[in-house]
Amino acid sequence: MDERRERGRGPAQWWHHGPPWWHHEGEGTGEPPRGRLPWRTTLPLTVLVLAGSNLAAHGQPHREPLDGYARLLLLAACALLLWRHRHPVPVVFGTAVLALGYLAAGYPYGPVFAAVAVACFSAVVAGRRRAAWAAVGMLWGGHLLISLWLYRRLPPPGDTGASAGQEVIVATWVLIVLFVAELVRLRREQWARERADRAQAARRRADAERLRIARELHDVLAHSISVINVQASMGLALLDADPEQARAALTTIKAASREALGEVRQVLDTLRAPGDAPRTPAPGLGRLPELVEQAASAGLTVTVEGEPPRLPPGADLAAFRIVQEALTNVVRHSGSRHARVRLGRGGGGGELRLRIDDDGPATGADAGGSGNGLAGMRERAAALGGTIEAGPRADGGFRVLAVLPLTDREDR
């Protein structure tokens, strides 16, 4: 869905992260992209080089006329460009050597340098900067050597050396090609980093959502299964001696399992397409009496002190789950059959203080839990900017103290 929303913002958004035809495998890693040879770009360039060289020959009658060898050099330089993505270093050096041979043979100046420029551009973008600079430097140095010294011994006969102004122009064009190639490389690396950052952010969001769903499922199932476990043990013990009590235990098991199934469905509803409204409201402290009743069916008497304040949906759900998990731990791990839940305000009225106490002692019994309950409570509180303190009391028993802000973190 995030990808569809990104595309729905129009061309400016995807162009900001790079044109789509550059989204190749290995991009941003320095590896040449895999795929077919770039025929569609190389063929038009070959036509341009051949046709342009013919036109340049008409304007430079003092140079050697184009013959079969000249056209072979031009075709070879352009043909090398088919492998510029797979083998950028040999291609950039190969085109530079062929262009230098073309100049040494006295053929007209012309678009032969376009093949070198494209090869240099591809090598720089692929991360082979030193090779590109070395190849272009070799070509420029060879041109200087030919135009300032070897022109007397090379064709065409009677050729004159190049002036300082001409060499400055050539040097300027070389620097422009290298500068543009470096700019494109930097921009492409920026696009690759932006795409990697977006992918990492999407992975973080997915991990957070998976953690949230796992936490919800743990809290729902741990509480309900603990109640079912206690009632099943009671039902088995009373099945022959007191059938009515066994029937009541089975009724409690049925109610607890039905409620657990409903909450599991609600959690799994969040896996549907984004934008769909939940079918049922998320539980909150308004359902605290139901929680007390379920604990009572498991043999735990719960006393509630204080009235729950109005909470944002996220804080309300977290408070409910914290109380639920704390009471589940009392049922599973404590010998006490009485627990106290106290609701109050703190921090000048801007915080909810939840305190759940039992008198112990710890039994070490486990109803099959995974031991993630306290960690889940801390994660819930931390996600809202709150805190959890849990541990044995000095006078025996166990205490869970949660402090949750009364406003959503996004609203502050």
Short mmCIF file of C-alpha atoms in Angstrom, two decimals:
data_model
loop_
_atom_site.label_atom_id
_atom_site.label_comp_id
_atom_site.label_asym_id
_atom_site.label_seq_id
_atom_site.Cartn_x
_atom_site.Cartn_y
_atom_site.Cartn_z
CA MET A 1 0.00 0.00 0.00
CA ASP A 2 2.86 2.41 0.75
CA GLU A 3 4.21 1.79 -2.75
CA ARG A 4 0.81 2.45 -4.32
CA ARG A 5 0.45 5.68 -2.36
CA GLU A 6 3.91 6.80 -3.46
CA ARG A 7 3.05 6.19 -7.10
CA GLY A 8 -0.26 7.93 -6.71
CA ARG A 9 1.50 11.23 -5.98
CA GLY A 10 2.53 11.67 -9.58
CA PRO A 11 5.74 11.74 -11.62
CA ALA A 12 7.48 14.28 -9.38
CA GLN A 13 7.55 11.82 -6.48
CA TRP A 14 9.14 8.86 -8.27
CA TRP A 15 11.54 11.15 -10.16
CA HIS A 16 12.69 12.51 -6.79
CA HIS A 17 13.92 9.01 -5.94
CA GLY A 18 15.30 8.29 -9.41
CA PRO A 19 13.83 7.51 -12.84
CA PRO A 20 12.26 4.05 -13.05
CA TRP A 21 14.54 2.85 -15.83
CA TRP A 22 17.49 3.03 -13.43
CA HIS A 23 15.98 0.62 -10.90
CA HIS A 24 18.25 -2.26 -11.84
CA GLU A 25 19.60 -5.09 -9.76
CA GLY A 26 22.95 -4.18 -8.26
CA GLU A 27 22.31 -0.46 -8.50
CA GLY A 28 24.18 1.62 -5.96
CA THR A 29 26.58 -1.23 -5.21
CA GLY A 30 29.07 -0.56 -7.99
CA GLU A 31 28.09 -3.77 -9.76
CA PRO A 32 27.10 -3.54 -13.43
CA PRO A 33 23.40 -4.17 -13.93
CA ARG A 34 22.39 -7.52 -15.32
CA GLY A 35 20.23 -7.84 -18.41
CA ARG A 36 20.35 -7.49 -22.14
CA LEU A 37 22.98 -5.58 -24.06
CA PRO A 38 22.02 -1.91 -24.58
CA TRP A 39 21.26 -2.20 -28.31
CA ARG A 40 18.59 0.47 -28.33
CA THR A 41 21.00 3.19 -27.21
CA THR A 42 24.12 1.94 -28.96
CA LEU A 43 22.63 1.62 -32.48
CA PRO A 44 21.49 5.27 -32.72
CA LEU A 45 24.85 6.39 -31.37
CA THR A 46 26.64 4.30 -33.99
CA VAL A 47 24.58 5.90 -36.76
CA LEU A 48 25.33 9.33 -35.30
CA VAL A 49 29.08 8.64 -35.16
CA LEU A 50 29.27 7.31 -38.74
CA ALA A 51 27.06 10.01 -40.26
CA GLY A 52 28.70 12.77 -38.24
CA SER A 53 32.16 11.61 -39.23
CA ASN A 54 31.17 11.75 -42.91
CA LEU A 55 29.93 15.31 -42.48
CA ALA A 56 33.07 16.26 -40.56
CA ALA A 57 35.24 14.84 -43.36
CA HIS A 58 33.65 17.25 -45.86
CA GLY A 59 34.53 20.18 -43.63
CA GLN A 60 38.12 19.07 -43.07
CA PRO A 61 39.57 18.40 -46.54
CA HIS A 62 43.13 18.77 -45.23
CA ARG A 63 42.69 15.60 -43.08
CA GLU A 64 42.89 12.05 -44.38
CA PRO A 65 39.69 10.96 -46.14
CA LEU A 66 37.52 8.35 -44.47
CA ASP A 67 38.30 4.88 -45.78
CA GLY A 68 37.53 1.34 -44.74
CA TYR A 69 40.03 1.40 -41.89
CA ALA A 70 38.52 4.61 -40.49
CA ARG A 71 35.01 3.19 -40.58
CA LEU A 72 36.26 -0.02 -38.98
CA LEU A 73 37.76 1.99 -36.10
CA LEU A 74 34.51 3.93 -35.65
CA LEU A 75 32.41 0.74 -35.69
CA ALA A 76 34.73 -0.99 -33.24
CA ALA A 77 34.57 1.95 -30.81
CA CYS A 78 30.76 1.96 -30.95
CA ALA A 79 30.50 -1.83 -30.72
CA LEU A 80 32.48 -1.80 -27.48
CA LEU A 81 29.72 0.28 -25.92
CA LEU A 82 27.42 -2.77 -25.93
CA TRP A 83 29.45 -4.07 -22.95
CA ARG A 84 29.83 -0.74 -21.14
CA HIS A 85 27.54 -1.83 -18.28
CA ARG A 86 29.04 -5.28 -17.79
CA HIS A 87 32.71 -4.37 -18.30
CA PRO A 88 33.05 -0.58 -17.91
CA VAL A 89 36.83 -0.51 -17.39
CA PRO A 90 37.89 -2.44 -20.55
CA VAL A 91 35.30 -0.53 -22.58
CA VAL A 92 36.45 2.93 -21.52
CA PHE A 93 40.10 2.08 -22.18
CA GLY A 94 39.21 0.33 -25.44
CA THR A 95 37.26 3.29 -26.83
CA ALA A 96 40.05 5.68 -25.77
CA VAL A 97 42.69 3.57 -27.55
CA LEU A 98 40.57 3.30 -30.72
CA ALA A 99 39.90 7.06 -30.72
CA LEU A 100 43.59 7.72 -30.25
CA GLY A 101 44.43 5.39 -33.15
CA TYR A 102 41.82 7.19 -35.28
CA LEU A 103 43.47 10.55 -34.54
CA ALA A 104 46.99 9.20 -35.10
CA ALA A 105 45.93 8.00 -38.56
CA GLY A 106 45.05 11.60 -39.45
CA TYR A 107 41.31 11.09 -39.92
CA PRO A 108 38.95 14.05 -39.41
CA TYR A 109 37.96 15.20 -35.95
CA GLY A 110 34.35 14.36 -35.24
CA PRO A 111 31.88 12.30 -33.19
CA VAL A 112 34.41 9.58 -32.45
CA PHE A 113 34.82 11.31 -29.10
CA ALA A 114 31.13 10.67 -28.35
CA ALA A 115 31.88 6.96 -27.91
CA VAL A 116 34.63 7.80 -25.42
CA ALA A 117 32.32 10.21 -23.58
CA VAL A 118 29.58 7.56 -23.25
CA ALA A 119 32.07 4.94 -22.07
CA CYS A 120 33.54 7.40 -19.55
CA PHE A 121 30.06 8.31 -18.35
CA SER A 122 29.14 4.64 -17.80
CA ALA A 123 32.40 3.88 -15.99
CA VAL A 124 32.01 6.82 -13.59
CA VAL A 125 28.38 5.97 -12.84
CA ALA A 126 29.38 2.34 -12.21
CA GLY A 127 31.89 3.52 -9.63
CA ARG A 128 35.03 3.00 -11.77
CA ARG A 129 36.11 6.62 -11.47
CA ARG A 130 39.85 6.10 -11.52
CA ALA A 131 39.66 4.00 -14.67
CA ALA A 132 37.50 6.62 -16.40
CA TRP A 133 39.82 9.47 -15.45
CA ALA A 134 42.89 7.46 -16.45
CA ALA A 135 41.44 6.54 -19.86
CA VAL A 136 40.36 10.10 -20.65
CA GLY A 137 43.72 11.41 -19.40
CA MET A 138 45.50 8.92 -21.63
CA LEU A 139 43.46 10.07 -24.64
CA TRP A 140 44.07 13.74 -23.90
CA GLY A 141 47.80 13.15 -23.32
CA GLY A 142 48.03 11.22 -26.59
CA HIS A 143 46.22 14.03 -28.39
CA LEU A 144 48.65 16.56 -26.96
CA LEU A 145 51.59 14.42 -28.04
CA ILE A 146 50.21 14.10 -31.59
CA SER A 147 49.11 17.70 -32.07
CA LEU A 148 52.24 19.30 -30.57
CA TRP A 149 55.05 16.96 -31.63
CA LEU A 150 54.22 13.80 -33.62
CA TYR A 151 52.09 15.58 -36.23
CA ARG A 152 55.23 16.01 -38.37
CA ARG A 153 55.69 12.24 -38.66
CA LEU A 154 52.03 11.22 -38.89
CA PRO A 155 49.47 11.71 -41.63
CA PRO A 156 48.18 13.84 -43.17
CA PRO A 157 51.27 15.29 -44.88
CA GLY A 158 51.85 18.96 -44.23
CA ASP A 159 49.72 19.02 -41.10
CA THR A 160 50.33 21.88 -38.69
CA GLY A 161 50.33 21.66 -34.90
CA ALA A 162 47.42 22.78 -32.76
CA SER A 163 47.46 26.15 -31.08
CA ALA A 164 47.24 26.72 -27.32
CA GLY A 165 43.65 27.97 -27.71
CA GLN A 166 42.60 24.77 -29.44
CA GLU A 167 44.13 22.66 -26.68
CA VAL A 168 42.32 24.73 -24.04
CA ILE A 169 39.03 24.05 -25.83
CA VAL A 170 39.76 20.32 -25.93
CA ALA A 171 40.71 20.33 -22.24
CA THR A 172 37.49 22.20 -21.41
CA TRP A 173 35.35 19.60 -23.17
CA VAL A 174 37.18 16.80 -21.36
CA LEU A 175 36.52 18.44 -17.99
CA ILE A 176 32.87 19.03 -18.87
CA VAL A 177 32.37 15.35 -19.70
CA LEU A 178 34.01 14.26 -16.45
CA PHE A 179 32.10 16.85 -14.42
CA VAL A 180 28.71 15.81 -15.81
CA ALA A 181 29.53 12.15 -15.23
CA GLU A 182 30.46 12.87 -11.60
CA LEU A 183 27.25 14.85 -11.07
CA VAL A 184 25.16 11.97 -12.40
CA ARG A 185 27.07 9.50 -10.22
CA LEU A 186 26.46 11.57 -7.09
CA ARG A 187 22.78 11.99 -7.90
CA ARG A 188 22.38 8.29 -8.59
CA GLU A 189 24.05 7.41 -5.28
CA GLN A 190 21.68 9.82 -3.55
CA TRP A 191 18.69 8.12 -5.18
CA ALA A 192 20.03 4.74 -4.09
CA ARG A 193 20.43 5.96 -0.50
CA GLU A 194 16.92 7.41 -0.48
CA ARG A 195 15.45 4.14 -1.76
CA ALA A 196 17.45 2.18 0.84
CA ASP A 197 16.23 4.53 3.59
CA ARG A 198 12.62 4.12 2.46
CA ALA A 199 13.00 0.33 2.37
CA GLN A 200 14.56 0.32 5.83
CA ALA A 201 11.77 2.53 7.19
CA ALA A 202 9.19 0.19 5.66
CA ARG A 203 10.93 -2.79 7.29
CA ARG A 204 10.92 -0.99 10.64
CA ARG A 205 7.20 -0.25 10.31
CA ALA A 206 6.52 -3.87 9.39
CA ASP A 207 8.60 -5.12 12.35
CA ALA A 208 6.77 -2.77 14.72
CA GLU A 209 3.40 -3.96 13.40
CA ARG A 210 4.39 -7.60 13.76
CA LEU A 211 5.56 -6.93 17.32
CA ARG A 212 2.29 -5.16 18.12
CA ILE A 213 0.20 -8.04 16.76
CA ALA A 214 2.34 -10.61 18.58
CA ARG A 215 1.96 -8.64 21.81
CA GLU A 216 -1.82 -8.44 21.39
CA LEU A 217 -2.09 -12.16 20.68
CA HIS A 218 0.10 -13.00 23.67
CA ASP A 219 -1.96 -10.89 26.05
CA VAL A 220 -5.29 -12.22 24.77
CA LEU A 221 -4.29 -15.87 24.70
CA ALA A 222 -2.24 -15.91 27.91
CA HIS A 223 -5.11 -14.52 29.96
CA SER A 224 -7.85 -16.65 28.40
CA ILE A 225 -5.84 -19.86 28.40
CA SER A 226 -4.85 -19.32 32.04
CA VAL A 227 -8.54 -19.05 32.96
CA ILE A 228 -9.33 -22.11 30.85
CA ASN A 229 -6.47 -24.05 32.45
CA VAL A 230 -7.67 -23.29 35.99
CA GLN A 231 -11.29 -24.13 35.17
CA ALA A 232 -10.34 -27.31 33.33
CA SER A 233 -8.33 -28.50 36.33
CA MET A 234 -11.25 -27.69 38.60
CA GLY A 235 -13.72 -29.43 36.30
CA LEU A 236 -11.62 -32.57 36.14
CA ALA A 237 -11.29 -32.65 39.94
CA LEU A 238 -15.05 -32.17 40.50
CA LEU A 239 -16.37 -34.18 37.56
CA ASP A 240 -17.40 -37.15 39.75
CA ALA A 241 -17.76 -35.53 43.18
CA ASP A 242 -19.73 -32.39 42.19
CA PRO A 243 -21.12 -32.48 38.62
CA GLU A 244 -22.80 -29.07 39.01
CA GLN A 245 -19.51 -27.35 39.85
CA ALA A 246 -17.89 -29.18 36.94
CA ARG A 247 -20.67 -27.90 34.66
CA ALA A 248 -20.05 -24.35 35.89
CA ALA A 249 -16.35 -24.74 35.15
CA LEU A 250 -17.12 -25.93 31.63
CA THR A 251 -19.47 -22.97 31.15
CA THR A 252 -16.68 -20.62 32.18
CA ILE A 253 -14.33 -22.35 29.76
CA LYS A 254 -16.84 -21.87 26.95
CA ALA A 255 -17.27 -18.16 27.72
CA ALA A 256 -13.51 -17.55 28.03
CA SER A 257 -12.73 -19.36 24.78
CA ARG A 258 -15.49 -17.47 22.94
CA GLU A 259 -14.16 -14.14 24.16
CA ALA A 260 -10.58 -15.14 23.26
CA LEU A 261 -11.65 -16.08 19.74
CA GLY A 262 -13.41 -12.74 19.34
CA GLU A 263 -10.35 -10.77 20.43
CA VAL A 264 -8.05 -12.84 18.23
CA ARG A 265 -10.28 -12.07 15.25
CA GLN A 266 -10.12 -8.40 16.14
CA VAL A 267 -6.32 -8.48 16.26
CA LEU A 268 -6.16 -10.30 12.94
CA ASP A 269 -8.49 -7.71 11.38
CA THR A 270 -5.57 -5.31 11.45
CA LEU A 271 -3.92 -7.46 8.77
CA ARG A 272 -6.60 -6.45 6.30
CA ALA A 273 -6.05 -3.69 3.75
CA PRO A 274 -5.21 -0.33 5.40
CA GLY A 275 -8.11 2.09 5.53
CA ASP A 276 -10.72 -0.46 6.59
CA ALA A 277 -12.34 0.38 9.92
CA PRO A 278 -12.13 -2.21 12.71
CA ARG A 279 -15.29 -4.29 13.01
CA THR A 280 -15.30 -4.02 16.83
CA PRO A 281 -13.88 -1.39 19.20
CA ALA A 282 -10.59 -2.12 20.92
CA PRO A 283 -10.90 -3.12 24.59
CA GLY A 284 -10.21 -0.52 27.28
CA LEU A 285 -10.58 0.14 30.98
CA GLY A 286 -14.34 0.32 30.45
CA ARG A 287 -14.21 -3.49 30.31
CA LEU A 288 -12.43 -3.75 33.65
CA PRO A 289 -15.54 -5.27 35.34
CA GLU A 290 -15.47 -8.10 32.76
CA LEU A 291 -11.81 -8.67 33.57
CA VAL A 292 -12.60 -8.82 37.29
CA GLU A 293 -15.37 -11.32 36.59
CA GLN A 294 -13.07 -13.53 34.53
CA ALA A 295 -10.45 -13.45 37.29
CA ALA A 296 -13.12 -14.41 39.80
CA SER A 297 -14.05 -17.43 37.69
CA ALA A 298 -10.40 -18.49 37.97
CA GLY A 299 -10.57 -18.21 41.77
CA LEU A 300 -8.98 -14.76 42.08
CA THR A 301 -10.81 -11.98 43.94
CA VAL A 302 -9.94 -8.56 42.52
CA THR A 303 -10.61 -5.26 44.31
CA VAL A 304 -10.66 -2.14 42.15
CA GLU A 305 -9.96 1.29 43.68
CA GLY A 306 -10.50 4.50 41.77
CA GLU A 307 -12.35 5.37 38.58
CA PRO A 308 -10.73 5.05 35.15
CA PRO A 309 -10.23 8.46 33.48
CA ARG A 310 -10.95 9.22 29.84
CA LEU A 311 -8.00 7.94 27.82
CA PRO A 312 -6.96 8.06 24.16
CA PRO A 313 -7.62 4.74 22.37
CA GLY A 314 -3.97 3.69 22.42
CA ALA A 315 -3.47 4.41 26.13
CA ASP A 316 -6.84 2.86 26.99
CA LEU A 317 -5.91 -0.40 25.23
CA ALA A 318 -2.44 -0.44 26.80
CA ALA A 319 -3.87 0.12 30.32
CA PHE A 320 -6.39 -2.69 29.83
CA ARG A 321 -3.73 -5.11 28.55
CA ILE A 322 -1.37 -4.25 31.42
CA VAL A 323 -4.05 -4.98 34.02
CA GLN A 324 -5.03 -8.14 32.13
CA GLU A 325 -1.44 -9.41 31.99
CA ALA A 326 -0.77 -8.53 35.65
CA LEU A 327 -3.88 -10.44 36.81
CA THR A 328 -2.94 -13.36 34.55
CA ASN A 329 0.47 -13.50 36.23
CA VAL A 330 -1.19 -13.53 39.66
CA VAL A 331 -3.35 -16.50 38.60
CA ARG A 332 -0.41 -18.38 37.15
CA HIS A 333 2.49 -17.52 39.46
CA SER A 334 1.12 -16.45 42.84
CA GLY A 335 -0.34 -18.38 45.76
CA SER A 336 -2.50 -15.38 46.65
CA ARG A 337 -6.18 -15.51 45.80
CA HIS A 338 -6.66 -11.79 46.17
CA ALA A 339 -5.37 -8.90 44.07
CA ARG A 340 -5.87 -5.13 44.18
CA VAL A 341 -6.05 -2.78 41.21
CA ARG A 342 -5.67 0.90 41.99
CA LEU A 343 -6.32 3.67 39.45
CA GLY A 344 -5.08 7.20 40.11
CA ARG A 345 -3.57 10.29 38.56
CA GLY A 346 -0.04 11.57 38.82
CA GLY A 347 2.29 14.13 37.32
CA GLY A 348 -0.06 17.03 37.98
CA GLY A 349 -3.02 15.13 36.57
CA GLY A 350 -1.38 14.40 33.23
CA GLU A 351 -0.56 10.75 33.97
CA LEU A 352 -2.49 7.61 34.75
CA ARG A 353 -0.98 5.52 37.55
CA LEU A 354 -1.97 1.84 37.51
CA ARG A 355 -0.95 -0.31 40.46
CA ILE A 356 -1.67 -4.03 40.68
CA ASP A 357 -0.71 -5.83 43.93
CA ASP A 358 -0.98 -9.35 45.25
CA ASP A 359 0.12 -10.72 48.63
CA GLY A 360 1.96 -13.76 47.27
CA PRO A 361 3.80 -15.94 47.83
CA ALA A 362 5.13 -16.92 44.41
CA THR A 363 4.39 -20.53 43.55
CA GLY A 364 6.64 -20.97 40.52
CA ALA A 365 3.71 -22.62 38.76
CA ASP A 366 3.36 -21.91 35.08
CA ALA A 367 0.32 -22.40 32.95
CA GLY A 368 2.38 -22.74 29.83
CA GLY A 369 3.26 -19.07 29.33
CA SER A 370 6.24 -17.89 27.30
CA GLY A 371 7.66 -15.49 29.91
CA ASN A 372 7.10 -12.48 27.64
CA GLY A 373 4.36 -10.85 29.70
CA LEU A 374 6.48 -8.30 31.59
CA ALA A 375 8.48 -7.48 28.46
CA GLY A 376 5.22 -6.91 26.58
CA MET A 377 3.93 -4.58 29.31
CA ARG A 378 7.14 -2.55 29.22
CA GLU A 379 6.96 -2.30 25.41
CA ARG A 380 3.37 -1.06 25.57
CA ALA A 381 4.20 1.59 28.13
CA ALA A 382 7.37 2.70 26.32
CA ALA A 383 5.47 3.04 23.03
CA LEU A 384 3.22 5.64 24.72
CA GLY A 385 6.04 7.42 26.55
CA GLY A 386 5.22 5.74 29.87
CA THR A 387 7.05 3.44 32.28
CA ILE A 388 6.53 0.09 34.01
CA GLU A 389 7.99 -1.00 37.34
CA ALA A 390 7.46 -4.61 38.34
CA GLY A 391 8.99 -6.64 41.15
CA PRO A 392 8.55 -8.22 44.57
CA ARG A 393 7.28 -6.05 47.43
CA ALA A 394 9.28 -5.66 50.62
CA ASP A 395 6.43 -7.18 52.68
CA GLY A 396 5.91 -10.10 50.27
CA GLY A 397 3.81 -10.44 47.15
CA PHE A 398 4.34 -8.72 43.84
CA ARG A 399 3.59 -5.24 42.48
CA VAL A 400 3.20 -3.86 38.98
CA LEU A 401 3.20 -0.05 38.71
CA ALA A 402 2.45 1.52 35.33
CA VAL A 403 2.61 5.23 34.56
CA LEU A 404 0.94 6.21 31.26
CA PRO A 405 0.43 9.71 29.79
CA LEU A 406 -3.17 10.80 29.37
CA THR A 407 -2.47 12.21 25.89
CA ASP A 408 -1.23 10.45 22.75
CA ARG A 409 2.43 10.92 22.00
CA GLU A 410 1.51 12.28 18.53
CA ASP A 411 -0.59 15.09 20.08
CA ARG A 412 2.21 16.45 22.22
#
